[in-house]
mmCIF file of C-alpha atoms (C1' of nucleotides) and ligand atoms in Angstrom:
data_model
loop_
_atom_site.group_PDB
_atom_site.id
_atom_site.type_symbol
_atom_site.label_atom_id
_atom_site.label_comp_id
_atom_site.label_asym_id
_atom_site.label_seq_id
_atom_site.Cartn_x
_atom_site.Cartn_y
_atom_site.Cartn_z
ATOM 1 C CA UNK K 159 0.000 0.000 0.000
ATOM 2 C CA UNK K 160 1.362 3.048 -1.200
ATOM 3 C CA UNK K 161 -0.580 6.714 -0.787
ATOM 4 C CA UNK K 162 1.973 8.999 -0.032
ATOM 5 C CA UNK K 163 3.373 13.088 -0.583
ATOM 6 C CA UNK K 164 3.797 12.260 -3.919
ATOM 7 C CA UNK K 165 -0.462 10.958 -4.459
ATOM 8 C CA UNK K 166 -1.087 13.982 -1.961
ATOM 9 C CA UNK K 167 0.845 16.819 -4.140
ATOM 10 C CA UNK K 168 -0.859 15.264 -7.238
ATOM 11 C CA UNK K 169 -4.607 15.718 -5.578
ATOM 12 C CA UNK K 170 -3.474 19.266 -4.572
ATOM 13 C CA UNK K 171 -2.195 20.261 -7.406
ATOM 14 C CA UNK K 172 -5.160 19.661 -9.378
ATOM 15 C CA UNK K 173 -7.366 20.737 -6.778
ATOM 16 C CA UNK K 174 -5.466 23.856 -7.317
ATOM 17 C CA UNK K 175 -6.426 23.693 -11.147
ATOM 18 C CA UNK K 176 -10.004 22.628 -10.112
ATOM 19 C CA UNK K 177 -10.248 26.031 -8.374
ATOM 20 C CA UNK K 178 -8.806 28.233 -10.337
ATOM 21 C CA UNK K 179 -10.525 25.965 -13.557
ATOM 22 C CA UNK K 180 -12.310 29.129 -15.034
ATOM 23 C CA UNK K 181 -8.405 31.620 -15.384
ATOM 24 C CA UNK K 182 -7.128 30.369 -18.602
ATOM 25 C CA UNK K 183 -3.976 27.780 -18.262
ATOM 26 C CA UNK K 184 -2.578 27.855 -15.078
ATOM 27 C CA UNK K 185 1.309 27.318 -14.743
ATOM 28 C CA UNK K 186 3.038 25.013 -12.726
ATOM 29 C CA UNK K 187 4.853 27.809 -11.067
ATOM 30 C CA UNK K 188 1.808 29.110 -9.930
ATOM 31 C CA UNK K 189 0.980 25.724 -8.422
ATOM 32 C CA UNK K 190 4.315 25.878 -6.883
ATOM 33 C CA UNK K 191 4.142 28.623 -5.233
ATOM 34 C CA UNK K 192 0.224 28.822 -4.040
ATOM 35 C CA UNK K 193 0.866 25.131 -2.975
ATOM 36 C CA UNK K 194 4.265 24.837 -1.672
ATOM 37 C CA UNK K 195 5.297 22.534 -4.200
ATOM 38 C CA UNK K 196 8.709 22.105 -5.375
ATOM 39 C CA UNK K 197 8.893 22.997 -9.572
ATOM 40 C CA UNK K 198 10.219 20.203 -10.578
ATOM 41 C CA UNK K 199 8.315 17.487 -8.766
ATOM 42 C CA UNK K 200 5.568 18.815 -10.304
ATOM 43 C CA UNK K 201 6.630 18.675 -13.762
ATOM 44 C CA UNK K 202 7.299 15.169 -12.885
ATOM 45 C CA UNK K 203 4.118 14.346 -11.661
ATOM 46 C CA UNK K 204 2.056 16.887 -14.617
ATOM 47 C CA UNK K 205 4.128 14.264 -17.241
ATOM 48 C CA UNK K 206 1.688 11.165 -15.737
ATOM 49 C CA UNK K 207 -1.175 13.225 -15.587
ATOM 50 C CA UNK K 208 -1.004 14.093 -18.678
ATOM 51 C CA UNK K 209 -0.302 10.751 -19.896
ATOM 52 C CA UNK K 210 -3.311 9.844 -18.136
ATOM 53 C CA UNK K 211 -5.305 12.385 -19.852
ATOM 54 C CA UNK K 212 -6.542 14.082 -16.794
ATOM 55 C CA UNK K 213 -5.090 17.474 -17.931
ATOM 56 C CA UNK K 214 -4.444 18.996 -21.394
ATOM 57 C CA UNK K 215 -1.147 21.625 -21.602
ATOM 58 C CA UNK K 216 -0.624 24.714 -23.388
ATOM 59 C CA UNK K 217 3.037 25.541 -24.148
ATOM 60 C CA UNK K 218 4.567 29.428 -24.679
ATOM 61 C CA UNK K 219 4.223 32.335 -22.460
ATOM 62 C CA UNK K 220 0.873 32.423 -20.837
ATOM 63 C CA UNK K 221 0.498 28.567 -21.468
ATOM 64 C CA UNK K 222 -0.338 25.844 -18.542
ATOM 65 C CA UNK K 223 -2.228 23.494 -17.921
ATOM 66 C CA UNK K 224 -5.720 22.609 -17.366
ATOM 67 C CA UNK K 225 -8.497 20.205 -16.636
ATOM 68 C CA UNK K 226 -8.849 17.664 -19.364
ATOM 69 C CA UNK K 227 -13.104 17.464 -18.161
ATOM 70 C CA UNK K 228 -15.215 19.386 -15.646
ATOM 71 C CA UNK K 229 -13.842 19.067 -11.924
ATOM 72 C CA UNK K 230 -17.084 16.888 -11.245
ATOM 73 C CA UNK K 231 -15.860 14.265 -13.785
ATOM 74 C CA UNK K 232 -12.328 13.663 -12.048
ATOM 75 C CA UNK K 233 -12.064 11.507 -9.483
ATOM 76 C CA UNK K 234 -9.532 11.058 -6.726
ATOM 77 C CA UNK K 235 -8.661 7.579 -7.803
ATOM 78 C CA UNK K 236 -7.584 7.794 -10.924
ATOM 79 C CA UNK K 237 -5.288 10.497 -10.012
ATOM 80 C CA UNK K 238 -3.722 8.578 -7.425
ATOM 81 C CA UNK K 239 -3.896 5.690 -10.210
ATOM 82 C CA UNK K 240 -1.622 8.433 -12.559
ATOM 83 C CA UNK K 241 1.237 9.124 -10.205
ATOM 84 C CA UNK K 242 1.449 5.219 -9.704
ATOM 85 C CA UNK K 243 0.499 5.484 -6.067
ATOM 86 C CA UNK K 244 -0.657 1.749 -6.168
ATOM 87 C CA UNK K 245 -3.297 1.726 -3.634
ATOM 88 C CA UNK K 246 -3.294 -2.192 -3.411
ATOM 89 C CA UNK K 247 -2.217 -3.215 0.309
ATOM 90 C CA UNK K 248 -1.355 -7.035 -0.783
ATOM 91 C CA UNK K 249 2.301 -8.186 -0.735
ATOM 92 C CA UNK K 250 1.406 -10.398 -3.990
ATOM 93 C CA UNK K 251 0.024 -7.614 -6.197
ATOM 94 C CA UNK K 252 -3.780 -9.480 -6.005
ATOM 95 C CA UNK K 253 -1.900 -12.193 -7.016
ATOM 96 C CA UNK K 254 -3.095 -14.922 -4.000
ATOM 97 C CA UNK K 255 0.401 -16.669 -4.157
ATOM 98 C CA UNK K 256 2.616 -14.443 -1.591
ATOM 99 C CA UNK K 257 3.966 -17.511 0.332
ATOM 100 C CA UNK K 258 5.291 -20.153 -2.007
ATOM 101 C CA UNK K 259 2.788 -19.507 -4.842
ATOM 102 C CA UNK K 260 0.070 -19.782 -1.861
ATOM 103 C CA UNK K 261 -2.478 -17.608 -0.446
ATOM 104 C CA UNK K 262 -0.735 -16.134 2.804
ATOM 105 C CA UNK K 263 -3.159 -15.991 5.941
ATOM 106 C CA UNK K 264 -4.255 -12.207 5.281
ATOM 107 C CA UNK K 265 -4.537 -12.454 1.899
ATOM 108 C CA UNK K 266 -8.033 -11.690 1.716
ATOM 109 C CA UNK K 267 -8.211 -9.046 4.736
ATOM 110 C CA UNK K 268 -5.895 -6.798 2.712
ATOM 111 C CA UNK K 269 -7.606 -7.597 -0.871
ATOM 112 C CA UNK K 270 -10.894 -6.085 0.996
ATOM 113 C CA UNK K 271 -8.732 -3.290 2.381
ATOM 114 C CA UNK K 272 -7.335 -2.005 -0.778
ATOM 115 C CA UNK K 273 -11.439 -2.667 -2.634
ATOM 116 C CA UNK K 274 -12.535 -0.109 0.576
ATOM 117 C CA UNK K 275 -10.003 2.514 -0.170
ATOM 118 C CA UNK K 276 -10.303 1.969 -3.908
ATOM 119 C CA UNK K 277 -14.110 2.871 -3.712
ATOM 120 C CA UNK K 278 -13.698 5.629 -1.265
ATOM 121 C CA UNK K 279 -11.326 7.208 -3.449
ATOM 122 C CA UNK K 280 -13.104 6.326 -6.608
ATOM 123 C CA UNK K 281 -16.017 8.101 -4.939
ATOM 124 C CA UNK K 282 -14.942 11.307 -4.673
ATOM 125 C CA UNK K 283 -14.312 14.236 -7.308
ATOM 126 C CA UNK K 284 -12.576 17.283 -7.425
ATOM 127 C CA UNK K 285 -15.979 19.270 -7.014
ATOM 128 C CA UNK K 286 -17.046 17.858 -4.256
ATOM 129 C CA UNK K 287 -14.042 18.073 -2.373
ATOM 130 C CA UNK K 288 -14.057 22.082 -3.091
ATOM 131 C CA UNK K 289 -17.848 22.552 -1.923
ATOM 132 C CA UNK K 290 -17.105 20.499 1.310
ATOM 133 C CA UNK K 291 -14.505 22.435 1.875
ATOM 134 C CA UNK K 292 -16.170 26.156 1.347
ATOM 135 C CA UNK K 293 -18.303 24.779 3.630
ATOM 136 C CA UNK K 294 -15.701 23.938 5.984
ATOM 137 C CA UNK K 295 -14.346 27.048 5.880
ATOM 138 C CA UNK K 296 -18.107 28.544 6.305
ATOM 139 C CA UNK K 297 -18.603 26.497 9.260
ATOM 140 C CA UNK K 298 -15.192 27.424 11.143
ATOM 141 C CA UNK K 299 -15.914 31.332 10.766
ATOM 142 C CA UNK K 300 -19.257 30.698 12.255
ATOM 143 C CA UNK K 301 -17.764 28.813 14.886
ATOM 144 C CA UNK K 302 -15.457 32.200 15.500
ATOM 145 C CA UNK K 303 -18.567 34.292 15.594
ATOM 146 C CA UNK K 304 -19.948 31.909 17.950
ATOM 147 C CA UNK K 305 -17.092 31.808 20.160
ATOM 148 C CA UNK K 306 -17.259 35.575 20.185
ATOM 149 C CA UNK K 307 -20.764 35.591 21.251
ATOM 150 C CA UNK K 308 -20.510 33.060 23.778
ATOM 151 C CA UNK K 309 -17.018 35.760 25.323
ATOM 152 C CA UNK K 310 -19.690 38.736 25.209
ATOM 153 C CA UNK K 311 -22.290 36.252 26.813
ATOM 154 C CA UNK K 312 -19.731 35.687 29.189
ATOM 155 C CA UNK K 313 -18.302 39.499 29.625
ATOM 156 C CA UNK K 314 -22.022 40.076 30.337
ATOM 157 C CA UNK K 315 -22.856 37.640 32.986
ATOM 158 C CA UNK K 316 -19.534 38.772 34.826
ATOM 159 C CA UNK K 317 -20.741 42.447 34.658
ATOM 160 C CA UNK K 318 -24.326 41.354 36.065
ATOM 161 C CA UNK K 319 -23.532 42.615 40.173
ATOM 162 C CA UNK K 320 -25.248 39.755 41.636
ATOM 163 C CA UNK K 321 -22.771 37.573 40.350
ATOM 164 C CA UNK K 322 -19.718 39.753 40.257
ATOM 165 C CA UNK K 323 -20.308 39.678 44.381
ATOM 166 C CA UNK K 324 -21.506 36.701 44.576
ATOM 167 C CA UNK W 264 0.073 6.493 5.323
ATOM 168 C CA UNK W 265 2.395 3.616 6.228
ATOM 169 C CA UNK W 266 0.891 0.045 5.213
ATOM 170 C CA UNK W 267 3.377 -2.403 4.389
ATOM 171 C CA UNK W 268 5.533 -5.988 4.863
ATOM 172 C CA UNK W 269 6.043 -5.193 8.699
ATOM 173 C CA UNK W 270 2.100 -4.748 9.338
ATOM 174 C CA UNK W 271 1.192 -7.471 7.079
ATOM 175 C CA UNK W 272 4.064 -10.123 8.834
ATOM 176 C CA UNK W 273 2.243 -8.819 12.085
ATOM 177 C CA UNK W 274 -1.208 -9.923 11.310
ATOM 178 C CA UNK W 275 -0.201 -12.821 10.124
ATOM 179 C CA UNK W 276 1.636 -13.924 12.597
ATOM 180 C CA UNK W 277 -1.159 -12.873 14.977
ATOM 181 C CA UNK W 278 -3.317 -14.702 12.573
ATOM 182 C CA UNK W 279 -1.067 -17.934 12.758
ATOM 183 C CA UNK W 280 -1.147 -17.884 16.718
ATOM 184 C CA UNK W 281 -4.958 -17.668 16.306
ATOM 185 C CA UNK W 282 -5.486 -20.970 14.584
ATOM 186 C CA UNK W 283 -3.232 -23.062 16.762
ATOM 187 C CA UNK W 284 -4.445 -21.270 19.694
ATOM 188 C CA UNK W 285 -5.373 -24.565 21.845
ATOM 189 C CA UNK W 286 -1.741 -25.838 21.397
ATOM 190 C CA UNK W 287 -0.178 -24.061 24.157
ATOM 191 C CA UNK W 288 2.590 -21.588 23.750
ATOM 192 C CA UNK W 289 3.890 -20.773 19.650
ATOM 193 C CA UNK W 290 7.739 -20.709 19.230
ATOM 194 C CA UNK W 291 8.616 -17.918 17.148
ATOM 195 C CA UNK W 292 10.532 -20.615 15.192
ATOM 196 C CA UNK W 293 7.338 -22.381 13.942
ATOM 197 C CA UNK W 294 6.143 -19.277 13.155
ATOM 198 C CA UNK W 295 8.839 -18.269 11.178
ATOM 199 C CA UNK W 296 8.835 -21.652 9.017
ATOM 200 C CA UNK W 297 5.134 -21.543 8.239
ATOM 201 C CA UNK W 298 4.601 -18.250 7.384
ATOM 202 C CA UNK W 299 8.017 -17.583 5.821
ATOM 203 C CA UNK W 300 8.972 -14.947 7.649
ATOM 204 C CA UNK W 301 12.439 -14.439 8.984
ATOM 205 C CA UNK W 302 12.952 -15.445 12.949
ATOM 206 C CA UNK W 303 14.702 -12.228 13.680
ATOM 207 C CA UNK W 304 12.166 -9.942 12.305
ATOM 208 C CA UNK W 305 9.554 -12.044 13.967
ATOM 209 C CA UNK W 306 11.616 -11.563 17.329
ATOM 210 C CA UNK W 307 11.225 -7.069 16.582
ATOM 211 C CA UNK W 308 7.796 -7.229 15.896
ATOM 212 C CA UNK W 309 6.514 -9.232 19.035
ATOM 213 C CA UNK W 310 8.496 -7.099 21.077
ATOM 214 C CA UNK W 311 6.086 -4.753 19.985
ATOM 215 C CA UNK W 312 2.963 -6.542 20.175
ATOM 216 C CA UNK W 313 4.021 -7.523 23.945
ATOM 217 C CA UNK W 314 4.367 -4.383 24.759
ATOM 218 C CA UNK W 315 0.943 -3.204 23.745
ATOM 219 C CA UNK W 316 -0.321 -6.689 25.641
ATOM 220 C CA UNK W 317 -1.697 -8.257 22.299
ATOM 221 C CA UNK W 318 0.294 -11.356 23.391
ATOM 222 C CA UNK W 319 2.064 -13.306 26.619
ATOM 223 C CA UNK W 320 5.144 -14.695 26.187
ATOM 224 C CA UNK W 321 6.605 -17.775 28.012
ATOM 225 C CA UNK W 322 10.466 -18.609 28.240
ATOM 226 C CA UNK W 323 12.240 -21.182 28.348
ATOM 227 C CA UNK W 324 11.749 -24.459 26.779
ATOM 228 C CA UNK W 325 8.677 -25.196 25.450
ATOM 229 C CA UNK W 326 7.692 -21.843 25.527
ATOM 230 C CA UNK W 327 6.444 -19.195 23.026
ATOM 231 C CA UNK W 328 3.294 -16.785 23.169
ATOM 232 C CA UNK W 329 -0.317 -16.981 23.027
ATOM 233 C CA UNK W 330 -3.022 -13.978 22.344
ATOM 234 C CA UNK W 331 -3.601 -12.229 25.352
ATOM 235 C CA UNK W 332 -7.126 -12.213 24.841
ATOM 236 C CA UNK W 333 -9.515 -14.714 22.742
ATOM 237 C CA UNK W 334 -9.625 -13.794 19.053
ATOM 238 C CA UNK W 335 -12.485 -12.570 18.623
ATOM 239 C CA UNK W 336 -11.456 -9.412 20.950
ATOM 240 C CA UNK W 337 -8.333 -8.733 18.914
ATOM 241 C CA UNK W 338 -8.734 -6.285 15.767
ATOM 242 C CA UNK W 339 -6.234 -5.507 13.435
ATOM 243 C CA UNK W 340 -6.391 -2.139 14.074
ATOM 244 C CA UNK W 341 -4.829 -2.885 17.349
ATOM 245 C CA UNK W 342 -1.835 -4.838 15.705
ATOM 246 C CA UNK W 343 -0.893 -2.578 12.922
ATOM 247 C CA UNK W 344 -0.910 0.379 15.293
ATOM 248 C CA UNK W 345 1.071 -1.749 17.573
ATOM 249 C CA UNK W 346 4.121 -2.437 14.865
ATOM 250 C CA UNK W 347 4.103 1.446 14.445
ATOM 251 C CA UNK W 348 2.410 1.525 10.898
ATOM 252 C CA UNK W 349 0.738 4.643 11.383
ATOM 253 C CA UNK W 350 -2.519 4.453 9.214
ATOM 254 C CA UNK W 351 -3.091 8.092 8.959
ATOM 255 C CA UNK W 352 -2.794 9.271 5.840
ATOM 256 C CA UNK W 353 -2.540 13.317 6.135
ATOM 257 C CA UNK W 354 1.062 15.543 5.819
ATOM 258 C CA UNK W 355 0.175 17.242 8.697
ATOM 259 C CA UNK W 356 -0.299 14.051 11.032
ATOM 260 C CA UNK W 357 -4.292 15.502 11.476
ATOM 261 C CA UNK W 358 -2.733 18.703 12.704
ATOM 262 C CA UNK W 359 -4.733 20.800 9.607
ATOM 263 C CA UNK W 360 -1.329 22.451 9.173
ATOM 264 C CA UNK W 361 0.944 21.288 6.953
ATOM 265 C CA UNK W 362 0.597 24.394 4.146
ATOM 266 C CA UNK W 363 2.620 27.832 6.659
ATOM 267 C CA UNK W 364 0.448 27.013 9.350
ATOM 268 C CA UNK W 365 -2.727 26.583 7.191
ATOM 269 C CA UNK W 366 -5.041 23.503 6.130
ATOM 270 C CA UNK W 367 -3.771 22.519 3.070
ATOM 271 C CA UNK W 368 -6.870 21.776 0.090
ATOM 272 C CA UNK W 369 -6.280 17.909 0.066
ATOM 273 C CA UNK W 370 -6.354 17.953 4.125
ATOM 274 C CA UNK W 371 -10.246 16.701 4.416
ATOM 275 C CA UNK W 372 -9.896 14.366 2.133
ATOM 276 C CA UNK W 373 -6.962 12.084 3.925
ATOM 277 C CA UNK W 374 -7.984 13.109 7.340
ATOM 278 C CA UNK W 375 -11.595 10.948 5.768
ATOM 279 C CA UNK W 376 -9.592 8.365 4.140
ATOM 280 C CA UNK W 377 -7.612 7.898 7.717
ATOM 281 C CA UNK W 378 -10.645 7.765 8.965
ATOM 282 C CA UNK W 379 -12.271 4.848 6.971
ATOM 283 C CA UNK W 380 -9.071 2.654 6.868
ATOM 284 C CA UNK W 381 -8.986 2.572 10.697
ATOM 285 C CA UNK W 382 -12.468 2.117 11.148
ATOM 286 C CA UNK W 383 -12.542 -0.806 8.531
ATOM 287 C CA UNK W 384 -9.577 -2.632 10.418
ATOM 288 C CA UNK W 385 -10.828 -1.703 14.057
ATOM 289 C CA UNK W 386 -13.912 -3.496 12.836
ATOM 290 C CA UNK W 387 -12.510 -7.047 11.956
ATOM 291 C CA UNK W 388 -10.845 -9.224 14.653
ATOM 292 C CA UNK W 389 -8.513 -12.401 14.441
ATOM 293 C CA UNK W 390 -11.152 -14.873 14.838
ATOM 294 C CA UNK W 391 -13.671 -13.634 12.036
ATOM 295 C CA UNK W 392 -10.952 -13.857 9.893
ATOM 296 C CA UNK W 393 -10.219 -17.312 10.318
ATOM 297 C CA UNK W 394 -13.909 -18.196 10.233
ATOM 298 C CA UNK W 395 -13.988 -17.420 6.613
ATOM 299 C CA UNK W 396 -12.830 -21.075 5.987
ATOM 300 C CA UNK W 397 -10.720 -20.009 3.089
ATOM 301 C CA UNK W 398 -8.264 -19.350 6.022
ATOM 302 C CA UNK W 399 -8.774 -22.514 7.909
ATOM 303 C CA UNK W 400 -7.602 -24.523 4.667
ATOM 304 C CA UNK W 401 -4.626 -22.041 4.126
ATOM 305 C CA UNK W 402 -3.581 -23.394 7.450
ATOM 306 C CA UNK W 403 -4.481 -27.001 6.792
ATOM 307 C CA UNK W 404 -2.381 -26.586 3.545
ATOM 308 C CA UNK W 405 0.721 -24.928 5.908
ATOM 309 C CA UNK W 406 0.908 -27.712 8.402
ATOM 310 C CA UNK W 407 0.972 -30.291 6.004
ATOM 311 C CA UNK W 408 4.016 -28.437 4.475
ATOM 312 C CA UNK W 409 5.355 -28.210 7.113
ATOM 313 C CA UNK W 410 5.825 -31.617 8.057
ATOM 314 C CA UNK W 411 6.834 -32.684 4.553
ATOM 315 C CA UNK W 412 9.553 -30.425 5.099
ATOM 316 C CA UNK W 413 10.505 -32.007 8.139
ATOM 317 C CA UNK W 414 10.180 -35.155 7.149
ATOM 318 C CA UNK W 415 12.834 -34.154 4.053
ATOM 319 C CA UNK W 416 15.101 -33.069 6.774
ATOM 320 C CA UNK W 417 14.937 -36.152 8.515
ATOM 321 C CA UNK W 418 15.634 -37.474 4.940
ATOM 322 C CA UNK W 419 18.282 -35.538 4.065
ATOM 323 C CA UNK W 420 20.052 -36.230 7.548
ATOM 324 C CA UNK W 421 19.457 -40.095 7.255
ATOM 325 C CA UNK W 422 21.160 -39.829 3.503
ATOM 326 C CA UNK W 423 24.152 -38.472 4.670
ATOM 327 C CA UNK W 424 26.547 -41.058 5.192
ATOM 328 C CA UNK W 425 28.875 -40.087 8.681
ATOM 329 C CA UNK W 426 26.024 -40.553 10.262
ATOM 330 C CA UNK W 427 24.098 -43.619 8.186
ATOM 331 C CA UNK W 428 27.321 -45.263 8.955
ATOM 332 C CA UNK W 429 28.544 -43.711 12.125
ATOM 333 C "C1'" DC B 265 13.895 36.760 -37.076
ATOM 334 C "C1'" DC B 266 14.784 36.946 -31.673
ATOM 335 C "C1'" DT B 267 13.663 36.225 -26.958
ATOM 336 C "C1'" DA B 268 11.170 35.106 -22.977
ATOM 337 C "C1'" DT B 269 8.034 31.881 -21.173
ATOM 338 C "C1'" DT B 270 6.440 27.609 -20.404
ATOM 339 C "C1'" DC B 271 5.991 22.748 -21.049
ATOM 340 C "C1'" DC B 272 8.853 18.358 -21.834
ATOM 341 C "C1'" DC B 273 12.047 14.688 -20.689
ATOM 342 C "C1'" DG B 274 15.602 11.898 -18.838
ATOM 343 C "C1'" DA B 275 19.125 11.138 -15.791
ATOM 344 C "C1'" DC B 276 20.893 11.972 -11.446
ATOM 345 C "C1'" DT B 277 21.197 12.314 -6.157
ATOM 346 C "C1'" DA B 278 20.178 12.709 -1.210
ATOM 347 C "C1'" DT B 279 17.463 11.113 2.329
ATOM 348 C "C1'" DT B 280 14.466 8.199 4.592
ATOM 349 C "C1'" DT B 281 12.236 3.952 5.373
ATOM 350 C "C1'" DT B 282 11.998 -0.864 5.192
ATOM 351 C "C1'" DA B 283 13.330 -5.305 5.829
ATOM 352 C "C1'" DG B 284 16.341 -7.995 7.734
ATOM 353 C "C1'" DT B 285 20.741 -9.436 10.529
ATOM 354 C "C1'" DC B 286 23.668 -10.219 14.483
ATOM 355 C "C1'" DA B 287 25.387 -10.810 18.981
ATOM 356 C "C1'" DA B 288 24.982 -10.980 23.632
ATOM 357 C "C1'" DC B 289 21.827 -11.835 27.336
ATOM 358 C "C1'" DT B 290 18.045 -13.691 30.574
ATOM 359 C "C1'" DA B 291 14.583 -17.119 32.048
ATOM 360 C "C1'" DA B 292 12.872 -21.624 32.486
ATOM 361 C "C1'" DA B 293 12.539 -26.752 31.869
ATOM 362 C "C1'" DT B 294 14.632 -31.296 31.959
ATOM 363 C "C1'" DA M 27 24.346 -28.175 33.205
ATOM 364 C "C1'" DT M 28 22.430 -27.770 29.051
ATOM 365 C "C1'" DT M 29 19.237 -26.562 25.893
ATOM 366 C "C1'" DT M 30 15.315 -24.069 24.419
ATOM 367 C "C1'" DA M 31 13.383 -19.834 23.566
ATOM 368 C "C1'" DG M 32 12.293 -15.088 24.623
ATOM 369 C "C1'" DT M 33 14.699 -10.021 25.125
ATOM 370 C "C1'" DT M 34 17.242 -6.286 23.660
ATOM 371 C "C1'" DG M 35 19.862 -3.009 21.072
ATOM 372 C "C1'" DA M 36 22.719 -1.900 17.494
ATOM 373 C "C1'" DC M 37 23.795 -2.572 12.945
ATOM 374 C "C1'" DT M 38 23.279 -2.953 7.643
ATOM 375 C "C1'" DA M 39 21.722 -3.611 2.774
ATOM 376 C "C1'" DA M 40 18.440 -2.490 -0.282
ATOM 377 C "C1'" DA M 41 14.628 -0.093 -1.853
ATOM 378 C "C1'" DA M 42 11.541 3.778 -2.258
ATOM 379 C "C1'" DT M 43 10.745 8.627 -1.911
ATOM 380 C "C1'" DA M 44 11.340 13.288 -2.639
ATOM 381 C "C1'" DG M 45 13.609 16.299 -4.989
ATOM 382 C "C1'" DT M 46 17.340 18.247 -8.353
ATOM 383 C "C1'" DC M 47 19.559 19.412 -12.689
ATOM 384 C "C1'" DG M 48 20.275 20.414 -17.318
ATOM 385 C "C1'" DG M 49 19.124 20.535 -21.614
ATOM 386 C "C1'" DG M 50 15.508 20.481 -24.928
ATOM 387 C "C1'" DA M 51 11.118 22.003 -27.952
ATOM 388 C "C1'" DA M 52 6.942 24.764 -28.746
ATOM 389 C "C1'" DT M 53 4.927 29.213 -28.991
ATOM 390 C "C1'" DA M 54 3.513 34.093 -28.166
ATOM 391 C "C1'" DG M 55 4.943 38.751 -28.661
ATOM 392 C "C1'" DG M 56 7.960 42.043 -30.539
HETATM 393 S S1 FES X 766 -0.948 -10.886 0.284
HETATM 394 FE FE1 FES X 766 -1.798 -12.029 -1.334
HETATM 395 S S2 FES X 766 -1.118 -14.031 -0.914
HETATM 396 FE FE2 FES X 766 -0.215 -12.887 0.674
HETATM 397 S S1 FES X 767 -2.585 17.213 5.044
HETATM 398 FE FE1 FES X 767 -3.351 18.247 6.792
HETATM 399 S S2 FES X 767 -3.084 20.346 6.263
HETATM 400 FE FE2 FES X 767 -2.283 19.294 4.561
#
DNA sequence: CCTATTCCCGACTATTTTAGTCAACTAAAT
DNA sequence: ATTTAGTTGACTAAAATAGTCGGGAATAGG
């Protein structure tokens, strides 16, 4: 089982693409710098996904690159799939023949494993991952305006003499 | 996310100690020739699972270790954590910082996948495994190897001829 | 044309992690 | 006493990961 930075910069970066889907071609120094993302790794990784047809490029000054298909039409999978983050948790590859060209003991328990976090993964597209996460964001500042109410609650109660001497 | 040979070894050997529960304490040894894994890395990884209690060890000869508890109140979760195969799949370690201090856009979605992985291996213990009778005639299959190896040594040792003749 | 920008590609390297080894030691059973 | 078997810590080889480097090739703008 393999899902590591490399799987992670590859769902960011194209997150990043997702979100900025409707500028024209975004560069990969953009990326780099919104994201944190060494240049070069992401060329590396921007040669698979394009391989994979998950993004089309524009070369010369103002090129980039951009979503191959809408952001709802991308799923998390098969970008992890692209930057050959194998997400299967066997030790025989699905193969059943680990020990000795047998089935090992766990065979099975990580076959099912890597099926769960296939279908998780394969559930999930770039859209829906951006609207959770407005929503996210939504949720935290009302949790700060809440928090601030519930301190002016509090300043209140304090200032209420019965209390304060109390 | 960290999911590999040393997490795998560790269920199955957990897994092997499960079906020959009722035969008293498990030499690391037998262990080692049935599942194929080597006796010294055996010897580092129950360490571990002592120290977390997921097994008792007795010395001397004879001796060996047993599940602490009956199988059916062991889950893999337990093990894999115990090896040190952290399952959690975020940069940040679930500390929604790994971007200057900020959540990075990927976080949700690996703090989720965590999430389900750990939940789908804290649901299945050592003895629901085995039930799936698949296992039970891995095992079958393992012992009876087993002893035809053993029975080659005793073979090989009668064949050679300092001791035929001595 | 020239030049700057950007993708494209392959080889290279440093670092970290994994898997596995080794040696010396302690406890218990016969 | 001797042998079996767990206990511990340090060590190592090999693999994978993360990242670098340097030179290309396409293209837009002048
Ligand atoms: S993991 Fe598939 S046979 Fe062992
Ligand atoms: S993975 Fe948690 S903030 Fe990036």
């Amino acid at each position: 089982m393999r899902l590591t930075a490399k799987g992670r910069y590859a769902v960011t970066a194209m997150l990043d693409l997702a979100v900025h889907e409707d500028e024209g071609p975004i560069s990969l120094a953009d990326i780099s710098r919104r994201q944190g993302i060494s240049l070069s790794y992401l060329e590396q990784l921007f040669a698979k996904l394009r391989k994979h047809e998950l993004v089309n490029s524009v070369r010369g000054p103002g090129g980039g690159y951009q979503l191959s298909r809408a952001a709802n039409q991308i799923f998390v999978a098969e970008i992890v799939d692209s930057v050959d983050e194998n997400v299967d948790a066997t030790k025989c590859s699905g193969r059943a023949d680990c020990q000795h060209g047998e089935m090992c003991l766990s065979h099975q328990l990580w076959s099912e494993l890597s099926d769960q976090i296939h279908q998780f993964l394969a559930g999930i597209d770039l859209a829906s991952i951006i609207t959770k996460r407005e929503v996210a964001q939504i949720a935290a500042r009302q949790d700060a305006v809440q928090e601030r109410v519930q301190e002016d609650i509090i300043d209140e109660i304090v200032k209420i003499p019965a209390l304060a001497e109390g």
